JSON list of C-alpha atoms in Angstrom, two decimals:
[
{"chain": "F", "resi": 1318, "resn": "UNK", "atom": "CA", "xyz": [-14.14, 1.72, -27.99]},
{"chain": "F", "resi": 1319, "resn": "UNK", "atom": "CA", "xyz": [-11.95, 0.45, -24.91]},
{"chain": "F", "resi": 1320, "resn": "UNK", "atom": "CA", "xyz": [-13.83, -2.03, -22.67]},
{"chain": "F", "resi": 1321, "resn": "UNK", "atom": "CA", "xyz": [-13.68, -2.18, -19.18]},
{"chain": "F", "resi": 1322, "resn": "UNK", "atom": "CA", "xyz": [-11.47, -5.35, -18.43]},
{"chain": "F", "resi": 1323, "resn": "UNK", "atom": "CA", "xyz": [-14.66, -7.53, -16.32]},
{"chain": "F", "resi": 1324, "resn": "UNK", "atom": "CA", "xyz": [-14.70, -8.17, -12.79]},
{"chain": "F", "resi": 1325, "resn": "UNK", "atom": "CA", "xyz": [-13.48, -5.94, -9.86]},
{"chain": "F", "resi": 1326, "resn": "UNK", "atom": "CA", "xyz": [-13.57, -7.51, -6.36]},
{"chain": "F", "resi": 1327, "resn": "UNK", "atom": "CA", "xyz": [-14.16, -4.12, -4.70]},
{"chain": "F", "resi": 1328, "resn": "UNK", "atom": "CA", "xyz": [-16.82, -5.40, -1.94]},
{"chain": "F", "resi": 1329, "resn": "UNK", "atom": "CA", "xyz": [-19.66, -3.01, -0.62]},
{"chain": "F", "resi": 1330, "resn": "UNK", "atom": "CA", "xyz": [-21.53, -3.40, 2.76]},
{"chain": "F", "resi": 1331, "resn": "UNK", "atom": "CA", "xyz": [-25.58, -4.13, 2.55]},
{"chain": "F", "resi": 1332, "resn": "UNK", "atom": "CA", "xyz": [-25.62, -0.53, 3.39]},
{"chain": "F", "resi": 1333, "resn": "UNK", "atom": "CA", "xyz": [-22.88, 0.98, 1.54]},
{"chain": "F", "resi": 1334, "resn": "UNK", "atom": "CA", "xyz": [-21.10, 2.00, 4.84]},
{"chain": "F", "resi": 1335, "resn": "UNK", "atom": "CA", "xyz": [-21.45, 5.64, 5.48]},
{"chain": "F", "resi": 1336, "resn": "UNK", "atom": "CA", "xyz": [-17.77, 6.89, 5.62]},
{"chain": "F", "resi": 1337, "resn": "UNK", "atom": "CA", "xyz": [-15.75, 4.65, 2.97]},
{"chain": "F", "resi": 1338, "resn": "UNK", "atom": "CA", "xyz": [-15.31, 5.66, -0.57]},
{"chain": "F", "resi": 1339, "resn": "UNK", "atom": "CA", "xyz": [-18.10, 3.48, -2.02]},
{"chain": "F", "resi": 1340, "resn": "UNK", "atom": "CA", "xyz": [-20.84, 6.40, -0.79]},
{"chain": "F", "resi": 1341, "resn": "UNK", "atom": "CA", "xyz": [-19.54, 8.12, -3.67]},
{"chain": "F", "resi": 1342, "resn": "UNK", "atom": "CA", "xyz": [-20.56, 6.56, -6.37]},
{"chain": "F", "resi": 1343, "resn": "UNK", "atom": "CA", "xyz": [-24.54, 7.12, -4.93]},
{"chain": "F", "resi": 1344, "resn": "UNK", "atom": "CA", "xyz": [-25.38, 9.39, -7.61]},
{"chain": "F", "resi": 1345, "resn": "UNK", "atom": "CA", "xyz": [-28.58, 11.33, -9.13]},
{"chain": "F", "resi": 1346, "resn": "UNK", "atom": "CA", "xyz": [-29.73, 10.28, -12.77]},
{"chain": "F", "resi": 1347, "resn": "UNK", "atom": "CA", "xyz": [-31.51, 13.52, -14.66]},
{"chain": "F", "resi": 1348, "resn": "UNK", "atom": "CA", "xyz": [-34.65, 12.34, -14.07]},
{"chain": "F", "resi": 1349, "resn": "UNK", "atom": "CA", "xyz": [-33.75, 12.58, -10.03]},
{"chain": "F", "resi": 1350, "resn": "UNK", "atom": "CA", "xyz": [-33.49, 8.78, -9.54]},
{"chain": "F", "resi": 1351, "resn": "UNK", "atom": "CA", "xyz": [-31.20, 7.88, -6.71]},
{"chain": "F", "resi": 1352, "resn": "UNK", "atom": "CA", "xyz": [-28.78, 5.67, -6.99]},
{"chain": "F", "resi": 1353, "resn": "UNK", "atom": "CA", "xyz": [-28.62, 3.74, -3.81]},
{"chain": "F", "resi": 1354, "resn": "UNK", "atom": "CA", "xyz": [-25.73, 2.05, -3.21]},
{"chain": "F", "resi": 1355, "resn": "UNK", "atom": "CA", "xyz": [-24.82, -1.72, -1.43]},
{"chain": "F", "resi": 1356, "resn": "UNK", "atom": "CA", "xyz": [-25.13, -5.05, -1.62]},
{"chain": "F", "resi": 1357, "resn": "UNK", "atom": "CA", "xyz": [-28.86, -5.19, -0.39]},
{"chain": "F", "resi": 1358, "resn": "UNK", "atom": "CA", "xyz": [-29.71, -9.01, -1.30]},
{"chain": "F", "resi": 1359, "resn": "UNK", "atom": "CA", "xyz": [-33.32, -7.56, -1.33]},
{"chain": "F", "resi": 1360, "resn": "UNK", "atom": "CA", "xyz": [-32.53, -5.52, -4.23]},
{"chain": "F", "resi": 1361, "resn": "UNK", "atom": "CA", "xyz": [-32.25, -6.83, -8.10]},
{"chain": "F", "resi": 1362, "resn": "UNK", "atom": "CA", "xyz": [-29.03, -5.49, -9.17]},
{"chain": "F", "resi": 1363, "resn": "UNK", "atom": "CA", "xyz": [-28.86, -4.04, -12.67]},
{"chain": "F", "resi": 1364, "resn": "UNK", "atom": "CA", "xyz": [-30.99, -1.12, -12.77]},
{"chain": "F", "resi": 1365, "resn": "UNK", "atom": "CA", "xyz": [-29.77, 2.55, -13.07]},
{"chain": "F", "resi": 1366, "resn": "UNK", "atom": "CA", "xyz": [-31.02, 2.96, -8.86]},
{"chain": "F", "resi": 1367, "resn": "UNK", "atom": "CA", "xyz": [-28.65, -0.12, -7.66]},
{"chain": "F", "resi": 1368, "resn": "UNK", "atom": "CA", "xyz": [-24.65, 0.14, -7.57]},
{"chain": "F", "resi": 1369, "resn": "UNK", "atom": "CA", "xyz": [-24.00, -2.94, -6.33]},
{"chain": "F", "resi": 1370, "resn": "UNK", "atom": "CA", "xyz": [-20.79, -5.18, -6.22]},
{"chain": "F", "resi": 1371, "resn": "UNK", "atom": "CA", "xyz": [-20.53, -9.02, -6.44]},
{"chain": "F", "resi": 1372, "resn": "UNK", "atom": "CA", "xyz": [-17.28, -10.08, -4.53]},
{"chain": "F", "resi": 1373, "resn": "UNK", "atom": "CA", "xyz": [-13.85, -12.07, -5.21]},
{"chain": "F", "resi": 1374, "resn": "UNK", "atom": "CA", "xyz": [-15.76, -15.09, -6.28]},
{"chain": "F", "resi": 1375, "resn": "UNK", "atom": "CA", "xyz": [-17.44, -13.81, -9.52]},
{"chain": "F", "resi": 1376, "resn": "UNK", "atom": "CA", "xyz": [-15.10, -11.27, -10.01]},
{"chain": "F", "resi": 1377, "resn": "UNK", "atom": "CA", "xyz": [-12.43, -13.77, -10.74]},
{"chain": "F", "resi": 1378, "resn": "UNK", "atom": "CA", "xyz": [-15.17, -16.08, -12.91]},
{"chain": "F", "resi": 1379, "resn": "UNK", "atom": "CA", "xyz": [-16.12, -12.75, -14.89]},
{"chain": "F", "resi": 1380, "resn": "UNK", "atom": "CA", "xyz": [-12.23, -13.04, -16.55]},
{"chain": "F", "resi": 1381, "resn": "UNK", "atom": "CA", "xyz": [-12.28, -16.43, -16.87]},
{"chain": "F", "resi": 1382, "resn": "UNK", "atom": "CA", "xyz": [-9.98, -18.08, -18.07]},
{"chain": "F", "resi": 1383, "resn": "UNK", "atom": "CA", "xyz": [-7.71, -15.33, -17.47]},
{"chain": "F", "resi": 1384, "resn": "UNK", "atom": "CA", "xyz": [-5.93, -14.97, -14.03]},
{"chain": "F", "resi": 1385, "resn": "UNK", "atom": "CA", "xyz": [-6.93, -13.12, -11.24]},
{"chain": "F", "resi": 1386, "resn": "UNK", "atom": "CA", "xyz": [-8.72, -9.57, -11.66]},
{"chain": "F", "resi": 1387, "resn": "UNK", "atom": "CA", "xyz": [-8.52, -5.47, -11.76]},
{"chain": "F", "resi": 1388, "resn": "UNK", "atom": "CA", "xyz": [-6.17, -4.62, -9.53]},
{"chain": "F", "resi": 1389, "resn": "UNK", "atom": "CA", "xyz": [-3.45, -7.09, -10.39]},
{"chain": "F", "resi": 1390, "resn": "UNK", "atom": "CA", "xyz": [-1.63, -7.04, -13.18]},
{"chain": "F", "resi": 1391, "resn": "UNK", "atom": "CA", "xyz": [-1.99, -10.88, -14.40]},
{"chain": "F", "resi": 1392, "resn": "UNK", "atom": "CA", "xyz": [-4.25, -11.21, -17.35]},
{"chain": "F", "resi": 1393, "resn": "UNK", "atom": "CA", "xyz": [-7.37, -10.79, -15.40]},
{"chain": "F", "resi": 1394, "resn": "UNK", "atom": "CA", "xyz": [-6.19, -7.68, -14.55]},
{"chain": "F", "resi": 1395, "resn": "UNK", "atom": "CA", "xyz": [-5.25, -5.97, -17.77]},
{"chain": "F", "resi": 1396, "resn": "UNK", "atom": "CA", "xyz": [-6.18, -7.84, -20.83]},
{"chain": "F", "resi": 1397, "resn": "UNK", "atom": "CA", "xyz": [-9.05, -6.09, -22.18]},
{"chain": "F", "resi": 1398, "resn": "UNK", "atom": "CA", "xyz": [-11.08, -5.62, -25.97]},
{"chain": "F", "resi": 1399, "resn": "UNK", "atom": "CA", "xyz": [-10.52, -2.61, -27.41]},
{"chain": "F", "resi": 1400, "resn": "UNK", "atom": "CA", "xyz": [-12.81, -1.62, -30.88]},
{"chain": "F", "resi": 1401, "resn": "UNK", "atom": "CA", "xyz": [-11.37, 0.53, -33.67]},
{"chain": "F", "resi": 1402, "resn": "UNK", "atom": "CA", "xyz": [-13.90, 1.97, -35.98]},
{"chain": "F", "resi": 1403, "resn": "UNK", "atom": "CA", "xyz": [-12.47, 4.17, -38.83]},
{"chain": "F", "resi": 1404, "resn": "UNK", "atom": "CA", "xyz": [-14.18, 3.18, -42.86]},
{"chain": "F", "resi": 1405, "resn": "UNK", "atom": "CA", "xyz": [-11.94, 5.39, -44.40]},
{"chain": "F", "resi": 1406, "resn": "UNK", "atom": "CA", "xyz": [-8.41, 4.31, -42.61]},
{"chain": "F", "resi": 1407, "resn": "UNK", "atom": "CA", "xyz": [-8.61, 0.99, -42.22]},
{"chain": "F", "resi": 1408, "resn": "UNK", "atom": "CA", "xyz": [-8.13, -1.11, -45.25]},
{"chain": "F", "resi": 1409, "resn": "UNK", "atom": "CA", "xyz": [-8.82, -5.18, -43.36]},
{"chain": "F", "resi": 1410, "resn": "UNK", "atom": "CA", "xyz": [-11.76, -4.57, -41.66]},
{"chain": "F", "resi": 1411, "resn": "UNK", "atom": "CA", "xyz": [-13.52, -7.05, -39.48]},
{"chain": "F", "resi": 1412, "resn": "UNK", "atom": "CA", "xyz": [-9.91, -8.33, -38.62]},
{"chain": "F", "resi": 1413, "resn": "UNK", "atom": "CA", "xyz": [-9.11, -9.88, -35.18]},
{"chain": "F", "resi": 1414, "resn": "UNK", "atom": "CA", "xyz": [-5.92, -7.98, -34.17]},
{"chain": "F", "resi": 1415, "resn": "UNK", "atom": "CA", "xyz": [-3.93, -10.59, -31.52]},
{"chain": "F", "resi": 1416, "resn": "UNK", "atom": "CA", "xyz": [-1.02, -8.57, -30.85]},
{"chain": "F", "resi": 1417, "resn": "UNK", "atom": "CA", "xyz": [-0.61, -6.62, -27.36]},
{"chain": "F", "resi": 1418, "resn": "UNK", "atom": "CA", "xyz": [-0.86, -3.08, -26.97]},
{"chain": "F", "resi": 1419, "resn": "UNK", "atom": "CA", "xyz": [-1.39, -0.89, -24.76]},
{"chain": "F", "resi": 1420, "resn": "UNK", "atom": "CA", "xyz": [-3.56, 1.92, -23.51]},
{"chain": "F", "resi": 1421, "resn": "UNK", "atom": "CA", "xyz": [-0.38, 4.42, -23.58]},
{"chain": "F", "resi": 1422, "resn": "UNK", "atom": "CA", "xyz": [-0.51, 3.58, -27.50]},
{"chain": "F", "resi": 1423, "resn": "UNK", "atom": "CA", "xyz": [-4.33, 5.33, -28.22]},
{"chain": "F", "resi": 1424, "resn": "UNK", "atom": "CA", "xyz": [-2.27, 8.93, -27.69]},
{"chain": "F", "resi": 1425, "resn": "UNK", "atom": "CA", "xyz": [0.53, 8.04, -30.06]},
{"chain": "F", "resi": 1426, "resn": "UNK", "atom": "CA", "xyz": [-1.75, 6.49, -32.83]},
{"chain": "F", "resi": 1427, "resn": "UNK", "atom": "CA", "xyz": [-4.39, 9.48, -32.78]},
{"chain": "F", "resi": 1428, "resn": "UNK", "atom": "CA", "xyz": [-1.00, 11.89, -33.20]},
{"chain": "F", "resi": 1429, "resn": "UNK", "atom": "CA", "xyz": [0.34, 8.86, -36.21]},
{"chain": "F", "resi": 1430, "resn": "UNK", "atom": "CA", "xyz": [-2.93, 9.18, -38.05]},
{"chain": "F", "resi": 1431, "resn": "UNK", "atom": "CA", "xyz": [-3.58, 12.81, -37.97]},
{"chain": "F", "resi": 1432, "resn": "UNK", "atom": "CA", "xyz": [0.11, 13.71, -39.22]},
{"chain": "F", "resi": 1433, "resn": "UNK", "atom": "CA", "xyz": [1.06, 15.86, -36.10]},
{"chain": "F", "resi": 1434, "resn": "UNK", "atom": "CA", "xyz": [4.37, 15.79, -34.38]},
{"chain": "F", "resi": 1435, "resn": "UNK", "atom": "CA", "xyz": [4.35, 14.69, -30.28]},
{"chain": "F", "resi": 1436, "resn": "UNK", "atom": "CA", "xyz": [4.57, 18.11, -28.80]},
{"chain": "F", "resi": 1437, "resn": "UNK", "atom": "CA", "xyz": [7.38, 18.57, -26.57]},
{"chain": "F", "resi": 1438, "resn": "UNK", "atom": "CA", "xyz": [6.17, 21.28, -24.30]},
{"chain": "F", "resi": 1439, "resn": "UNK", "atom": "CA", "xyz": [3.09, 23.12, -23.19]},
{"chain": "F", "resi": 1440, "resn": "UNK", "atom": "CA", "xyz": [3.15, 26.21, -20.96]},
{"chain": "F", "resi": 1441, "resn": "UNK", "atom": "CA", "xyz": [6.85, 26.58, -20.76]},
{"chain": "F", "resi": 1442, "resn": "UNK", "atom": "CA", "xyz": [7.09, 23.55, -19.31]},
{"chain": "F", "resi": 1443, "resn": "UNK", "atom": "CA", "xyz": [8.76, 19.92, -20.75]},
{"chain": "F", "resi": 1444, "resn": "UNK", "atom": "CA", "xyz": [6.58, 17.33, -21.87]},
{"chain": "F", "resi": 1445, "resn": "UNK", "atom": "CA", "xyz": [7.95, 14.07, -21.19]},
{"chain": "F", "resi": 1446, "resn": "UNK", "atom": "CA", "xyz": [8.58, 11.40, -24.71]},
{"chain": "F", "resi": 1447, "resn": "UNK", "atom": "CA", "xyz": [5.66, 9.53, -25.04]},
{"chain": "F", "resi": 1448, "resn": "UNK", "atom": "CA", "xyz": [5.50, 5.92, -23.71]},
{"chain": "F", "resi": 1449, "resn": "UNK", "atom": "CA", "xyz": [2.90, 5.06, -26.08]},
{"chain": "F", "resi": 1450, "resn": "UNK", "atom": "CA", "xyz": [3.55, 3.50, -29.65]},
{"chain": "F", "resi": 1451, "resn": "UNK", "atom": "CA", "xyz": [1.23, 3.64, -32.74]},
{"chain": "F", "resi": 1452, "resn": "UNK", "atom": "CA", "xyz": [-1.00, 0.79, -33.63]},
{"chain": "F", "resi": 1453, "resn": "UNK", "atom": "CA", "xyz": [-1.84, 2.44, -37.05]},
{"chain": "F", "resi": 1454, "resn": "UNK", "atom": "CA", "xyz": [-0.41, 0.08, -39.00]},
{"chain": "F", "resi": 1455, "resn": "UNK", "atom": "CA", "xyz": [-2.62, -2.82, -37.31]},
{"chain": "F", "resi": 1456, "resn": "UNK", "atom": "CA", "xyz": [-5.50, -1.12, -39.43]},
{"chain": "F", "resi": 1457, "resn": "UNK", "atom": "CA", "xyz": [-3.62, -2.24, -42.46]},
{"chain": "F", "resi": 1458, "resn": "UNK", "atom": "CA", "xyz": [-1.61, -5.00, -41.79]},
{"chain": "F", "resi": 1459, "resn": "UNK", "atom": "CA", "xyz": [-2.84, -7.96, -38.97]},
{"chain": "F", "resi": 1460, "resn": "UNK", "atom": "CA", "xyz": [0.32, -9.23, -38.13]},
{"chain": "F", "resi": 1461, "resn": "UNK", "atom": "CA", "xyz": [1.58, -5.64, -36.97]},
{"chain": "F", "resi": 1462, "resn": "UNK", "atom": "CA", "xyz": [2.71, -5.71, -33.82]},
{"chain": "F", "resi": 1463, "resn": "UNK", "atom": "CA", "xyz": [4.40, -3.26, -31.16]},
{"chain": "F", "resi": 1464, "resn": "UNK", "atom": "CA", "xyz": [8.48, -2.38, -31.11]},
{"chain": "F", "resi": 1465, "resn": "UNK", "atom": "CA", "xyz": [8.98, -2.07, -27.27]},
{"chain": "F", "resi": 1466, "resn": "UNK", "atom": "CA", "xyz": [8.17, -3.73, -24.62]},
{"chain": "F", "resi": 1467, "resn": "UNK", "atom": "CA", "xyz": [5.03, -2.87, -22.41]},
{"chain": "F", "resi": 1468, "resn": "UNK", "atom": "CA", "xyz": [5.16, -1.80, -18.70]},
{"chain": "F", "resi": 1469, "resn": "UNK", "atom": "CA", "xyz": [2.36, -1.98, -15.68]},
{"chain": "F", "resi": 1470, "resn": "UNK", "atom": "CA", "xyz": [2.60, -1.02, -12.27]},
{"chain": "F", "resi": 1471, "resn": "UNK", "atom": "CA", "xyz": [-0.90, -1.00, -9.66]},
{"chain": "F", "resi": 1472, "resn": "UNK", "atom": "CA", "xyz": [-0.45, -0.69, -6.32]},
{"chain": "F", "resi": 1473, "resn": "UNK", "atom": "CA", "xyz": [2.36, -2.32, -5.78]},
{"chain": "F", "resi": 1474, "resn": "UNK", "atom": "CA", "xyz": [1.77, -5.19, -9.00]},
{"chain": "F", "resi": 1475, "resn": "UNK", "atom": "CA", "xyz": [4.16, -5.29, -11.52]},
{"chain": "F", "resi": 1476, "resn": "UNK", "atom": "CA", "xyz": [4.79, -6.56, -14.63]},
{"chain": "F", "resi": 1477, "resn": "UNK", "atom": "CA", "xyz": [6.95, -6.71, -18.35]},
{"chain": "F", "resi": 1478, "resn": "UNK", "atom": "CA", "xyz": [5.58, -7.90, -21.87]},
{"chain": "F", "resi": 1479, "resn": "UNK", "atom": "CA", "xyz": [8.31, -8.07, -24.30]},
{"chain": "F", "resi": 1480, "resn": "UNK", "atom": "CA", "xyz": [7.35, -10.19, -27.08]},
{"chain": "F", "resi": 1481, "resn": "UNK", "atom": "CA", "xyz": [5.65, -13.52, -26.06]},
{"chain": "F", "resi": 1482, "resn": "UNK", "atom": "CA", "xyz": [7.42, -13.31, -22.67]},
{"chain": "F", "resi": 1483, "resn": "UNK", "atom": "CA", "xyz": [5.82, -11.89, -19.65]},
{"chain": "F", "resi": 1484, "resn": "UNK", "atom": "CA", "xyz": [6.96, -11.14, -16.41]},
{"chain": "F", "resi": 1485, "resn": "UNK", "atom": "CA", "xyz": [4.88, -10.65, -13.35]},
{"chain": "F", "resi": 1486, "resn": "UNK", "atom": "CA", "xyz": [4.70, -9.85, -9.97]},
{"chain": "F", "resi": 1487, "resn": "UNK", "atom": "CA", "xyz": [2.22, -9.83, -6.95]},
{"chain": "F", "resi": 1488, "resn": "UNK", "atom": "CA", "xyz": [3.00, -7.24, -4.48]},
{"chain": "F", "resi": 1489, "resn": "UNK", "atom": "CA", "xyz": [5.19, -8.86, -1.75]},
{"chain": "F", "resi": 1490, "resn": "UNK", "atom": "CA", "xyz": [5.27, -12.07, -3.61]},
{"chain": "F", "resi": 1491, "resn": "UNK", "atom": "CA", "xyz": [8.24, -13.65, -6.28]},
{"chain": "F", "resi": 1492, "resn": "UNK", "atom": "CA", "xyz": [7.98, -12.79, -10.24]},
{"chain": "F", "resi": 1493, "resn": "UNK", "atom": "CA", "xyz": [6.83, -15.25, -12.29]},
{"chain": "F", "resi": 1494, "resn": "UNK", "atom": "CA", "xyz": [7.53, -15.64, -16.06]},
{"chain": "F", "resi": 1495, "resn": "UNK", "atom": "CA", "xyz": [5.15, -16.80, -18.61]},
{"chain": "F", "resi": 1496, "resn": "UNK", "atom": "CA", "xyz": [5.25, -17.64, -22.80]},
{"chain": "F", "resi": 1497, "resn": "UNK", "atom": "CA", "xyz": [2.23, -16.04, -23.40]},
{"chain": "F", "resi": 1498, "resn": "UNK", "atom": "CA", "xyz": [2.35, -17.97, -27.10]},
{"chain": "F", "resi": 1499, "resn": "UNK", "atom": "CA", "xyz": [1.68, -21.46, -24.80]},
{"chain": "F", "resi": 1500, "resn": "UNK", "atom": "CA", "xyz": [0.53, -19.92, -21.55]},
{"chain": "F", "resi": 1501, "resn": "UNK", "atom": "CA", "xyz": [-2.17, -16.91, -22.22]},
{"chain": "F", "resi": 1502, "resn": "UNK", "atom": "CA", "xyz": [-3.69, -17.96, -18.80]},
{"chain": "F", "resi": 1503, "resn": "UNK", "atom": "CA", "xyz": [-0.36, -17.68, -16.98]},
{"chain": "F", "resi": 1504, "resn": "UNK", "atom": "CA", "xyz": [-0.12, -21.20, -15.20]},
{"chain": "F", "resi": 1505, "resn": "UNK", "atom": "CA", "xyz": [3.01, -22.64, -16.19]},
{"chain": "F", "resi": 1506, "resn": "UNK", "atom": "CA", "xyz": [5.73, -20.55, -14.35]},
{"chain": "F", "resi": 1507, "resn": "UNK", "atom": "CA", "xyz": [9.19, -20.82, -16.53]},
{"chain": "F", "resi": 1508, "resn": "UNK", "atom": "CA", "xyz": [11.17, -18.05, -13.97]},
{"chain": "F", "resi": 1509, "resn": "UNK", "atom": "CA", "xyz": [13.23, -21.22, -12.19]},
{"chain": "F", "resi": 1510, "resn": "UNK", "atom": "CA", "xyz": [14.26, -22.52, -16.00]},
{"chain": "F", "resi": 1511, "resn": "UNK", "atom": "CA", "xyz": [14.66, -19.07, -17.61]},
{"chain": "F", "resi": 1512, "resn": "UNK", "atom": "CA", "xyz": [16.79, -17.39, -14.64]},
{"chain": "F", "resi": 1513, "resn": "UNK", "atom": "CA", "xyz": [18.64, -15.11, -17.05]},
{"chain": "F", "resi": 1514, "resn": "UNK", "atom": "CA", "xyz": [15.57, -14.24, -18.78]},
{"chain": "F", "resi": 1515, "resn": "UNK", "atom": "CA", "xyz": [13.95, -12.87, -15.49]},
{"chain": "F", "resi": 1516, "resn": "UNK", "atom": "CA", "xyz": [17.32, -11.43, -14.96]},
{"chain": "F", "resi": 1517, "resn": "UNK", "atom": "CA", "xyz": [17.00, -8.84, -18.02]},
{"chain": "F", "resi": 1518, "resn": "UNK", "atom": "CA", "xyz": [13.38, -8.51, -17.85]},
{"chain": "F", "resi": 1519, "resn": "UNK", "atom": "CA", "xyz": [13.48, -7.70, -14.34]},
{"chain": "F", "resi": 1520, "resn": "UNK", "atom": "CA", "xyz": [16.48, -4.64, -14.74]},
{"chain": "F", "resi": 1521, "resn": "UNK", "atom": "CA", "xyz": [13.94, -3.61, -17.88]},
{"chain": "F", "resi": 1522, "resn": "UNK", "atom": "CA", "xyz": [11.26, -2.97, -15.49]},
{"chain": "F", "resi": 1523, "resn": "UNK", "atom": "CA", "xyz": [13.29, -1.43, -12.98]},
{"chain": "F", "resi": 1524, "resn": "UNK", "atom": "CA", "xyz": [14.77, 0.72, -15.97]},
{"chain": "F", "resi": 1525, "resn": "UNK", "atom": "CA", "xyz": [11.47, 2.05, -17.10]},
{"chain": "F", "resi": 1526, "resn": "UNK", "atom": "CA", "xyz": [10.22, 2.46, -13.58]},
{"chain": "F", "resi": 1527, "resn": "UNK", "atom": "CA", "xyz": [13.11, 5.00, -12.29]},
{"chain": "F", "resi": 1528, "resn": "UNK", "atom": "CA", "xyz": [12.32, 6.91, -16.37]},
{"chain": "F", "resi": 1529, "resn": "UNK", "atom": "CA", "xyz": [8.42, 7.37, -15.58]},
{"chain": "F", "resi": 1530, "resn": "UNK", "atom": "CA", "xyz": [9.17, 8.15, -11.70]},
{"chain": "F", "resi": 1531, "resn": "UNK", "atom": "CA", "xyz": [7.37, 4.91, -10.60]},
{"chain": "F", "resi": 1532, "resn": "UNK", "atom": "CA", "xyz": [6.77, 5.50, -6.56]},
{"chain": "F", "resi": 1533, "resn": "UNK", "atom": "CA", "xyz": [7.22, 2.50, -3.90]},
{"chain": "F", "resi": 1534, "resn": "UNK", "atom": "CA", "xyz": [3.91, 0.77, -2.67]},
{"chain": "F", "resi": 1535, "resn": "UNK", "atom": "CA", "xyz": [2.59, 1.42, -0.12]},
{"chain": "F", "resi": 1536, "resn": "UNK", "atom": "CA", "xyz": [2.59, 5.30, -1.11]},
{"chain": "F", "resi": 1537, "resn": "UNK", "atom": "CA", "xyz": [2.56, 6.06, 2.03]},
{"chain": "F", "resi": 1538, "resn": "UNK", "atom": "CA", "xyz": [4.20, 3.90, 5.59]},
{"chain": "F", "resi": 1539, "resn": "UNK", "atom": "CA", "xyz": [1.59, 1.78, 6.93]},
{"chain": "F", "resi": 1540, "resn": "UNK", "atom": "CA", "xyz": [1.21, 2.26, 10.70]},
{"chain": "F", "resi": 1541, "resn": "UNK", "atom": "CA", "xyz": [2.32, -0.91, 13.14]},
{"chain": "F", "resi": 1542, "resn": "UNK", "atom": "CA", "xyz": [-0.53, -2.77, 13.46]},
{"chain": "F", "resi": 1543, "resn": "UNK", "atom": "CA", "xyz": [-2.51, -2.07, 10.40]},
{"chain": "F", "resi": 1544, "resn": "UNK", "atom": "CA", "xyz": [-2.90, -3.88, 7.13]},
{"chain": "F", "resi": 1545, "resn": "UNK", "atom": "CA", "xyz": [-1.96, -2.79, 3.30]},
{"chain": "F", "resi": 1546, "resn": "UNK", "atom": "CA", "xyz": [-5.88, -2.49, 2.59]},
{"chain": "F", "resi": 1547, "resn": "UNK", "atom": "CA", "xyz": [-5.28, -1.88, -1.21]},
{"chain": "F", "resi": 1548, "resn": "UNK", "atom": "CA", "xyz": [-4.43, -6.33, -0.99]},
{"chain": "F", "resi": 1549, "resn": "UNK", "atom": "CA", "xyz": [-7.15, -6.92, 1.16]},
{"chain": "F", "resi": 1550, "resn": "UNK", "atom": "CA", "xyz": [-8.86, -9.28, 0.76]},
{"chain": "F", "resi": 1551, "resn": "UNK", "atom": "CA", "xyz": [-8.25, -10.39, -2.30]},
{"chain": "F", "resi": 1552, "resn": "UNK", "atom": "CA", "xyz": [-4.28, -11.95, -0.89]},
{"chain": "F", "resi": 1553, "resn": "UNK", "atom": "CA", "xyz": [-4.47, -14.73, -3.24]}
]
């Protein structure tokens, strides 16, 4: 079981604004309740009728004390539970597993543990390597932890973890470097004393973003005049 990562800032009118993508989500249960959604204050939020969202304010108290929320790619942003249940594989359960991993890995580990090679190409076309690694060996031994480093990218957001080091970036802003050992909450900024650190980590992102095809933000040019809406408001 992979958690959703806590708060999102996404911010709907009282009346869910006809036109914007939020009308979307105002679906029809099987017993043909509504969902109505908006941020109607006269409304109880909670219930399966209400899809309702609660703002920058509580979204960045939901991942407290990480930093910042979805979207970015700070803690907030991508540090997240996930739940492996498996009696028969896993030989320390009830562990706390510390290490990092990443989402990329669940692929890999399901093809580890059922004893089936990667396949290579489907169709007649290529299938690119994985960029996933297997967190099998977590189910056996605590201290496991994963070979390469991981990669994010959202909208512009980017970041490194290799190790206890992590790199990060805000769209438009300068990259920051934390020890996650000492810093989990990303506070204490080390890029100005670890400039040759930055250095590699930096040409390791840019590395694995020109392998997986990683495309510019914004997508798309943004007219004169108009703002990058995908930072808005949440410019923090």
């Amino acid at each position: 079981f992979l958690s959703d990562n806590g708060g999102c800032a996404e911010f709907l009118k009282e009346d869910g604004e006809e036109g914007n993508w939020p009308e979307f989500y105002g679906t029809t249960a099987s017993d043909g309740t509504q969902t109505i959604v908006g941020n109607n204050p006269e409304r109880m939020p909670g219930d399966r009728d209400t899809f309702m969202s609660y703002d920058l304010p509580w979204a960045n108290a939901s991942n407290t004390p990480f930093r910042l929320f979805k979207s970015w790619v700070h803690e907030g942003g991508v540090a997240t539970p996930c739940f492996v249940h498996w009696p028969a594989g896993i030989t320390n359960p009830g562990q706390i597993h510390a290490k990092p991993w990443s989402m990329l890995d669940i692929v890999a580990t399901c093809y580890d543990v059922c004893e089936i090679a990667n396949p290579t190409s489907f169709r007649g076309g290529d299938i690119p390597s994985l960029e996933g690694e297997s967190f099998a060996q977590s189910f056996h031994d605590n201290n496991a932890e994963r070979k390469r480093p991981i990669f994010w990218e959202h909208q512009g957001n980017r970041a490194v973890r290799d190790g206890k080091w992590k790199l990060v970036n805000k769209h438009g802003a300068e990259w920051e470097l934390f020890n996650m050992d000492d810093d989990r909450t990303e506070l204490n900024n080390l890029a100005l004393e670890e400039p040759e650190r930055v250095k590699m980590m930096v040409s390791m992102w840019e590395e694995w973003a020109m392998r997986c095809e990683v495309k510019p933000w914004p997508l798309h040019q943004i007219p004169e005049g108009k703002r990058d809406w995908s930072h808005v408001p949440w410019l923090w």
